[in-house]
Amino acid sequence: MARVIVLGAGPTGLGAATRLHQLGHTNWDLYEMGDTPGGLARSFVDEQGFTWDIGGHVIFSHYKYFDDVLDGTVPEWNSHVRESWVWSHGTMVPYPFQNNIGRLPREAQLRCLEGLIRAKEAKKPESGWASFGQWIDTIFGKGLAEVFMRPYNYKVWAFSPDKMSANWMGERVPVVSVEKILRNILTNTDDVGWGPNATFRFPKHGGTGAIWSLVAKALPSNKLHYGKKVVGIHLANKEVFFNDGSCERYDWLISTLALNHFLSMVRDDTPQGGTLRKEATTPLYSSTHVVGLGFDGDTPDHLKGKCWMYFPEPDSPFYRATLFSHYSEHNVANPGKQWSLMYEISQSSDKPFSEDPIQATIEGSLSSKLFTQDDLKHLVSKFHIKMEQGYPTPFIGRDEWLTRVQSVLEEKCVLSRGRFGGWKYEVGNQDHSLMQGILCSITNICLDEAAGAQATLPVRFERLGIHSAVQLAPSAFLASMHNSQVLSTRFFHYISNRQTSSTWTHLPQHGRRVPPQDKAFHSQKAWEAPTTEAVSATMLDKASFVTIVSRK
């Protein structure tokens, strides 16, 4: 049985460990440098009893498996309808901003509309988008770009949109309909329903970190090792070195460490090792300051019902403020008698930040009218934490960089996955991250091991930006997937990068096409085999990735 080491107890690492455990693969261990699980999704309780997350996490899912894992571990949830706003020109504008510019002063409305009308005739360059900045200017026009899109994205990413690629957006950035915007203005209508997180849920107790503490608790405790910081990796020898002087060998290494740090720790004294260490300096990223302010008393009326708010203008250092007490009444020490706001501030080499984070946040909140000087008399909790790596920037050349380094690592049986391990923000949510760990365990370890010498057919797994492949025979593939429990096998194949592209399911026994039942999968053709006997070599040969529908 292959020896598997998992580095990091965030959603991706715990996802990998969970699936290995479910599949009965016992020769694995997980190592985490901190003393608790969760990674960037962990939570803190301050001295005053207020709970804080590392940023505004919410739970919305593209995957039933993710839902099942969380439902099986977290006992109580709060469900919310998203109410998010943008502070601009001295007023709150419903999100998405571009659909609700009717809330702006007349001059700002006209400025945005003029740009949108001109942009309607613009076309995508034949050579593709040169940058995220070019995409913003072309799609939204000069007015919206200058009023919201450019300043907000600079505050979030801490880099100019001109330094960012345009191929990461997907569900993240809503595009515009000039007709809809005009209708909203003329009818004085707010348009607020866009986005994958229009509804979301949140743990009733313990913040986001409670989710991952409970997921970790469901795993064998002797397999989880905390306080183990990685200080070196020898790829050729398949060894991981820790800060306590210990060393562990592996057959497969699933790393959720930030990819730049991982590359910098490669100890191979070879030209290839030297190249990987140099690649560690290539990617861009930003740091994140999280500030929490907790108050005695009732939530101010103008904030009640709001989930989070965006701040594109320079009169505040933060780009987002979350009414964290709204997520759960237990995020404060005395439920019903206190309320809290949580803020995020970005920092990078291109956007330095040297102010006192708490004081700057208080001043920005006053100028943005989040609360008043009188409210400050009831301020009872102040919290701050800085995450050195908060956002993995989709910089120009990112995908080429990933191809270079990931191909080398995977040849060495290293699977680098997760928000920073895979360096793809667009698939860095908690559901995507957990599923990256799941697919690591299935595709590269259990299937590869089960296939053995039979392996002849390619199966690629691309859904989550994973560029790995294994070779396996159909019988070995199905045998590794609880063959007595399999109900059907579905094979997916990309036909486009656009999420709005057609998708269909083919049922071989009927020879007809039907609409897909699984809304989580977009932009793919899908073939479904109703029984294990119906799996054909042709299906496996064409598959981009495979899912198993089973009773478990």
Short mmCIF file of C-alpha atoms in Angstrom, two decimals, residues 150-455:
data_model
loop_
_atom_site.label_atom_id
_atom_site.label_comp_id
_atom_site.label_asym_id
_atom_site.label_seq_id
_atom_site.Cartn_x
_atom_site.Cartn_y
_atom_site.Cartn_z
CA ARG A 150 -10.63 49.43 -11.15
CA PRO A 151 -10.44 51.01 -7.68
CA TYR A 152 -12.26 48.12 -6.02
CA ASN A 153 -10.17 45.42 -7.64
CA TYR A 154 -6.97 47.29 -6.74
CA LYS A 155 -8.11 47.41 -3.11
CA VAL A 156 -8.91 43.67 -3.12
CA TRP A 157 -5.92 42.32 -5.00
CA ALA A 158 -3.36 45.00 -4.04
CA PHE A 159 -2.17 44.93 -7.63
CA SER A 160 -3.31 46.86 -10.65
CA PRO A 161 -5.76 44.93 -12.85
CA ASP A 162 -3.25 45.55 -15.63
CA LYS A 163 -0.91 43.06 -13.92
CA MET A 164 -3.60 40.39 -13.75
CA SER A 165 -4.73 37.81 -16.26
CA ALA A 166 -8.33 37.84 -17.51
CA ASN A 167 -8.86 34.08 -17.71
CA TRP A 168 -9.70 33.44 -14.04
CA MET A 169 -13.09 35.12 -13.61
CA GLY A 170 -15.84 32.55 -14.23
CA GLU A 171 -18.51 33.08 -11.57
CA ARG A 172 -16.51 35.78 -9.83
CA VAL A 173 -17.30 38.89 -11.88
CA PRO A 174 -20.81 39.66 -13.17
CA VAL A 175 -20.96 41.16 -16.67
CA VAL A 176 -23.51 43.76 -17.72
CA SER A 177 -26.70 44.20 -19.71
CA VAL A 178 -27.22 47.83 -20.72
CA GLU A 179 -30.92 47.18 -21.30
CA LYS A 180 -31.34 45.75 -17.80
CA ILE A 181 -29.47 48.65 -16.22
CA LEU A 182 -31.62 51.21 -18.05
CA ARG A 183 -34.76 49.37 -16.99
CA ASN A 184 -33.60 49.32 -13.37
CA ILE A 185 -32.92 53.06 -13.46
CA LEU A 186 -36.23 53.99 -15.10
CA THR A 187 -38.30 51.74 -12.84
CA ASN A 188 -36.28 52.53 -9.71
CA THR A 189 -35.66 48.79 -9.23
CA ASP A 190 -32.82 47.12 -7.32
CA ASP A 191 -31.30 44.04 -8.95
CA VAL A 192 -29.65 41.95 -6.25
CA GLY A 193 -29.92 38.25 -7.10
CA TRP A 194 -26.74 37.60 -9.10
CA GLY A 195 -24.07 35.16 -8.05
CA PRO A 196 -23.41 31.64 -6.78
CA ASN A 197 -23.65 32.83 -3.16
CA ALA A 198 -27.08 34.50 -3.39
CA THR A 199 -27.98 32.15 -0.56
CA PHE A 200 -25.48 30.71 1.87
CA ARG A 201 -25.22 29.08 5.25
CA PHE A 202 -22.96 29.47 8.25
CA PRO A 203 -22.29 27.37 11.36
CA LYS A 204 -24.38 28.39 14.34
CA HIS A 205 -21.43 27.87 16.70
CA GLY A 206 -17.68 28.29 16.38
CA GLY A 207 -17.34 30.23 13.13
CA THR A 208 -16.06 28.72 9.90
CA GLY A 209 -13.26 27.04 11.80
CA ALA A 210 -15.76 24.81 13.60
CA ILE A 211 -16.49 23.06 10.30
CA TRP A 212 -12.92 21.93 9.83
CA SER A 213 -12.37 21.09 13.46
CA LEU A 214 -15.33 18.71 13.21
CA VAL A 215 -14.15 17.25 9.88
CA ALA A 216 -10.74 16.62 11.48
CA LYS A 217 -12.40 15.08 14.53
CA ALA A 218 -14.00 12.46 12.28
CA LEU A 219 -10.55 11.21 11.23
CA PRO A 220 -8.29 8.87 13.24
CA SER A 221 -6.52 11.11 15.75
CA ASN A 222 -3.29 9.12 15.48
CA LYS A 223 -3.05 10.15 11.82
CA LEU A 224 -3.12 13.91 12.50
CA HIS A 225 0.12 15.53 13.64
CA TYR A 226 0.09 19.20 14.72
CA GLY A 227 3.00 21.54 15.34
CA LYS A 228 4.97 20.01 12.46
CA LYS A 229 6.35 22.73 10.19
CA VAL A 230 7.95 21.69 6.91
CA VAL A 231 11.47 23.04 6.41
CA GLY A 232 12.62 21.00 3.40
CA ILE A 233 11.61 18.55 0.68
CA HIS A 234 13.87 16.21 -1.26
CA LEU A 235 11.98 15.21 -4.38
CA ALA A 236 14.34 12.54 -5.65
CA ASN A 237 14.50 10.78 -2.28
CA LYS A 238 10.80 11.42 -1.54
CA GLU A 239 11.54 12.90 1.86
CA VAL A 240 9.93 15.67 3.91
CA PHE A 241 11.92 17.40 6.67
CA PHE A 242 10.29 19.07 9.70
CA ASN A 243 11.33 21.77 12.14
CA ASP A 244 11.77 19.27 14.96
CA GLY A 245 14.53 17.50 13.01
CA SER A 246 12.37 14.57 11.93
CA CYS A 247 12.07 13.24 8.41
CA GLU A 248 9.25 11.30 6.75
CA ARG A 249 9.38 9.34 3.50
CA TYR A 250 6.47 9.04 1.09
CA ASP A 251 5.32 7.40 -2.10
CA TRP A 252 2.82 10.20 -2.75
CA LEU A 253 2.91 13.69 -1.29
CA ILE A 254 -0.24 15.84 -1.23
CA SER A 255 0.91 19.35 -0.40
CA THR A 256 -1.41 22.23 0.42
CA LEU A 257 1.48 24.52 1.35
CA ALA A 258 1.75 27.76 -0.59
CA LEU A 259 3.40 26.69 -3.82
CA ASN A 260 6.02 29.43 -3.72
CA HIS A 261 7.12 28.32 -0.23
CA PHE A 262 7.11 24.67 -1.26
CA LEU A 263 9.38 25.38 -4.24
CA SER A 264 11.76 27.43 -2.10
CA MET A 265 12.23 24.43 0.22
CA VAL A 266 13.22 21.93 -2.49
CA ARG A 267 16.60 20.50 -1.44
CA ASP A 268 17.49 18.56 -4.58
CA ASP A 269 21.01 19.59 -5.59
CA THR A 270 20.31 19.22 -9.30
CA PRO A 271 19.68 21.63 -12.18
CA GLN A 272 15.98 20.77 -11.94
CA GLY A 273 15.98 21.50 -8.21
CA GLY A 274 17.66 24.83 -8.83
CA THR A 275 15.10 25.72 -11.47
CA LEU A 276 12.23 24.98 -9.09
CA ARG A 277 13.76 27.16 -6.39
CA LYS A 278 14.04 30.03 -8.88
CA GLU A 279 10.39 29.54 -9.87
CA ALA A 280 9.44 30.24 -6.23
CA THR A 281 9.97 33.96 -6.87
CA THR A 282 7.64 34.13 -9.89
CA PRO A 283 4.09 34.33 -8.47
CA LEU A 284 2.36 37.42 -7.09
CA TYR A 285 0.26 37.36 -3.94
CA SER A 286 -1.20 39.79 -1.42
CA SER A 287 -1.33 39.79 2.35
CA THR A 288 -4.58 40.23 4.26
CA HIS A 289 -5.18 42.10 7.50
CA VAL A 290 -8.36 40.99 9.29
CA VAL A 291 -9.71 43.47 11.83
CA GLY A 292 -12.64 42.80 14.15
CA LEU A 293 -14.61 45.33 16.17
CA GLY A 294 -17.18 44.17 18.73
CA PHE A 295 -19.77 46.39 20.39
CA ASP A 296 -22.24 46.27 23.24
CA GLY A 297 -25.83 47.08 22.37
CA ASP A 298 -28.14 46.54 19.41
CA THR A 299 -27.01 46.49 15.77
CA PRO A 300 -27.55 49.95 14.21
CA ASP A 301 -30.73 50.08 12.14
CA HIS A 302 -28.92 51.01 8.91
CA LEU A 303 -26.84 47.80 9.15
CA LYS A 304 -29.54 45.32 10.15
CA GLY A 305 -30.02 42.57 7.57
CA LYS A 306 -26.82 43.38 5.70
CA CYS A 307 -24.30 40.56 5.19
CA TRP A 308 -21.27 42.39 3.84
CA MET A 309 -20.33 45.66 2.16
CA TYR A 310 -17.68 46.61 -0.41
CA PHE A 311 -15.63 49.81 -0.27
CA PRO A 312 -13.94 50.91 -3.53
CA GLU A 313 -13.16 54.48 -2.44
CA PRO A 314 -9.94 55.70 -0.78
CA ASP A 315 -11.56 57.09 2.38
CA SER A 316 -11.29 53.68 4.05
CA PRO A 317 -8.39 51.20 4.09
CA PHE A 318 -10.61 48.11 3.95
CA TYR A 319 -12.19 46.66 0.82
CA ARG A 320 -14.89 44.68 2.61
CA ALA A 321 -16.73 44.84 5.92
CA THR A 322 -18.84 41.92 7.14
CA LEU A 323 -21.61 42.20 9.73
CA PHE A 324 -20.28 39.08 11.38
CA SER A 325 -22.83 39.02 14.19
CA HIS A 326 -25.51 38.65 11.50
CA TYR A 327 -24.01 35.34 10.34
CA SER A 328 -24.55 33.80 13.76
CA GLU A 329 -25.83 35.22 17.00
CA HIS A 330 -23.09 33.20 18.71
CA ASN A 331 -20.27 35.10 17.02
CA VAL A 332 -20.51 37.53 19.95
CA ALA A 333 -19.96 36.85 23.64
CA ASN A 334 -23.48 37.84 24.71
CA PRO A 335 -25.97 36.92 21.96
CA GLY A 336 -28.71 39.47 21.47
CA LYS A 337 -26.81 42.09 23.45
CA GLN A 338 -23.79 42.67 21.20
CA TRP A 339 -22.86 43.02 17.53
CA SER A 340 -19.67 42.87 15.48
CA LEU A 341 -18.05 43.99 12.24
CA MET A 342 -15.14 42.19 10.56
CA TYR A 343 -12.94 43.94 7.98
CA GLU A 344 -10.33 42.98 5.38
CA ILE A 345 -7.39 45.12 4.25
CA SER A 346 -4.99 44.07 1.49
CA GLN A 347 -1.26 44.70 1.29
CA SER A 348 1.43 43.87 -1.28
CA SER A 349 4.70 45.10 -2.73
CA ASP A 350 2.60 47.31 -5.02
CA LYS A 351 0.21 48.46 -2.27
CA PRO A 352 2.05 48.97 1.01
CA PHE A 353 0.13 49.42 4.25
CA SER A 354 1.96 50.77 7.28
CA GLU A 355 -0.84 52.26 9.38
CA ASP A 356 -2.16 50.83 12.61
CA PRO A 357 -4.81 48.45 11.22
CA ILE A 358 -7.34 48.89 14.04
CA GLN A 359 -7.12 52.67 14.23
CA ALA A 360 -7.22 53.02 10.42
CA THR A 361 -10.28 50.76 10.35
CA ILE A 362 -12.08 52.82 12.98
CA GLU A 363 -11.37 56.05 11.08
CA GLY A 364 -12.48 54.48 7.78
CA SER A 365 -15.67 53.21 9.40
CA LEU A 366 -16.52 56.68 10.65
CA SER A 367 -15.92 58.26 7.24
CA SER A 368 -18.01 55.52 5.59
CA LYS A 369 -20.78 56.01 8.18
CA LEU A 370 -20.73 52.42 9.34
CA PHE A 371 -21.00 53.66 12.90
CA THR A 372 -20.78 56.90 14.86
CA GLN A 373 -18.56 58.40 17.53
CA ASP A 374 -21.31 57.56 20.00
CA ASP A 375 -21.12 53.87 18.99
CA LEU A 376 -17.41 53.92 19.83
CA LYS A 377 -18.31 54.44 23.48
CA HIS A 378 -19.63 50.85 23.40
CA LEU A 379 -16.63 49.29 21.63
CA VAL A 380 -15.57 46.32 23.79
CA SER A 381 -13.52 44.11 21.45
CA LYS A 382 -10.62 44.83 19.07
CA PHE A 383 -9.08 42.02 17.04
CA HIS A 384 -6.35 41.94 14.39
CA ILE A 385 -4.48 39.22 12.55
CA LYS A 386 -2.33 39.42 9.43
CA MET A 387 -2.14 36.55 6.96
CA GLU A 388 1.09 36.91 5.01
CA GLN A 389 -0.50 35.15 2.06
CA GLY A 390 -4.18 36.01 1.73
CA TYR A 391 -4.95 36.06 -2.00
CA PRO A 392 -3.14 34.09 -4.74
CA THR A 393 -2.98 36.67 -7.54
CA PRO A 394 -3.98 35.45 -11.03
CA PHE A 395 -1.00 37.28 -12.49
CA ILE A 396 -0.22 37.42 -16.20
CA GLY A 397 1.68 34.24 -17.00
CA ARG A 398 0.25 32.34 -14.04
CA ASP A 399 -1.10 29.41 -16.03
CA GLU A 400 2.18 28.95 -17.88
CA TRP A 401 4.05 29.06 -14.56
CA LEU A 402 1.73 26.44 -13.09
CA THR A 403 2.19 24.18 -16.09
CA ARG A 404 5.97 24.38 -15.73
CA VAL A 405 6.18 23.62 -12.03
CA GLN A 406 3.20 21.28 -11.59
CA SER A 407 4.34 19.00 -14.41
CA VAL A 408 7.72 18.53 -12.71
CA LEU A 409 6.20 17.99 -9.27
CA GLU A 410 3.66 15.46 -10.50
CA GLU A 411 6.41 13.48 -12.21
CA LYS A 412 7.91 13.25 -8.72
CA CYS A 413 4.60 12.10 -7.18
CA VAL A 414 3.90 15.48 -5.57
CA LEU A 415 0.37 16.88 -5.88
CA SER A 416 0.26 20.57 -4.96
CA ARG A 417 -3.36 21.60 -4.42
CA GLY A 418 -5.59 24.07 -2.58
CA ARG A 419 -6.02 27.85 -2.50
CA PHE A 420 -2.27 28.53 -2.55
CA GLY A 421 -1.05 25.04 -3.35
CA GLY A 422 -2.88 25.16 -6.69
CA TRP A 423 -2.63 28.97 -6.97
CA LYS A 424 -6.05 29.30 -8.61
CA TYR A 425 -8.25 31.76 -6.79
CA GLU A 426 -11.18 30.88 -9.04
CA VAL A 427 -11.30 27.40 -7.52
CA GLY A 428 -10.14 28.42 -4.06
CA ASN A 429 -13.45 28.41 -2.20
CA GLN A 430 -13.88 25.87 0.56
CA ASP A 431 -15.97 23.51 -1.58
CA HIS A 432 -13.49 23.59 -4.46
CA SER A 433 -10.58 23.20 -2.07
CA LEU A 434 -12.01 20.14 -0.34
CA MET A 435 -12.81 18.54 -3.69
CA GLN A 436 -9.25 19.09 -4.89
CA GLY A 437 -8.12 16.98 -1.96
CA ILE A 438 -10.77 14.37 -2.71
CA LEU A 439 -9.69 14.04 -6.32
CA CYS A 440 -6.03 13.80 -5.33
CA SER A 441 -6.81 10.78 -3.21
CA ILE A 442 -8.96 9.10 -5.84
CA THR A 443 -7.15 9.77 -9.09
CA ASN A 444 -3.48 9.70 -8.28
CA ILE A 445 -3.23 7.32 -5.36
CA CYS A 446 -6.01 4.79 -4.95
CA LEU A 447 -6.69 4.36 -8.66
CA ASP A 448 -3.04 4.25 -9.60
CA GLU A 449 -2.45 1.63 -6.94
CA ALA A 450 -5.50 -0.42 -7.88
CA ALA A 451 -4.67 -0.38 -11.56
CA GLY A 452 -1.18 -1.81 -11.21
CA ALA A 453 0.13 -3.50 -14.31
CA GLN A 454 -3.29 -3.44 -15.99
CA ALA A 455 -3.13 0.34 -16.47
#
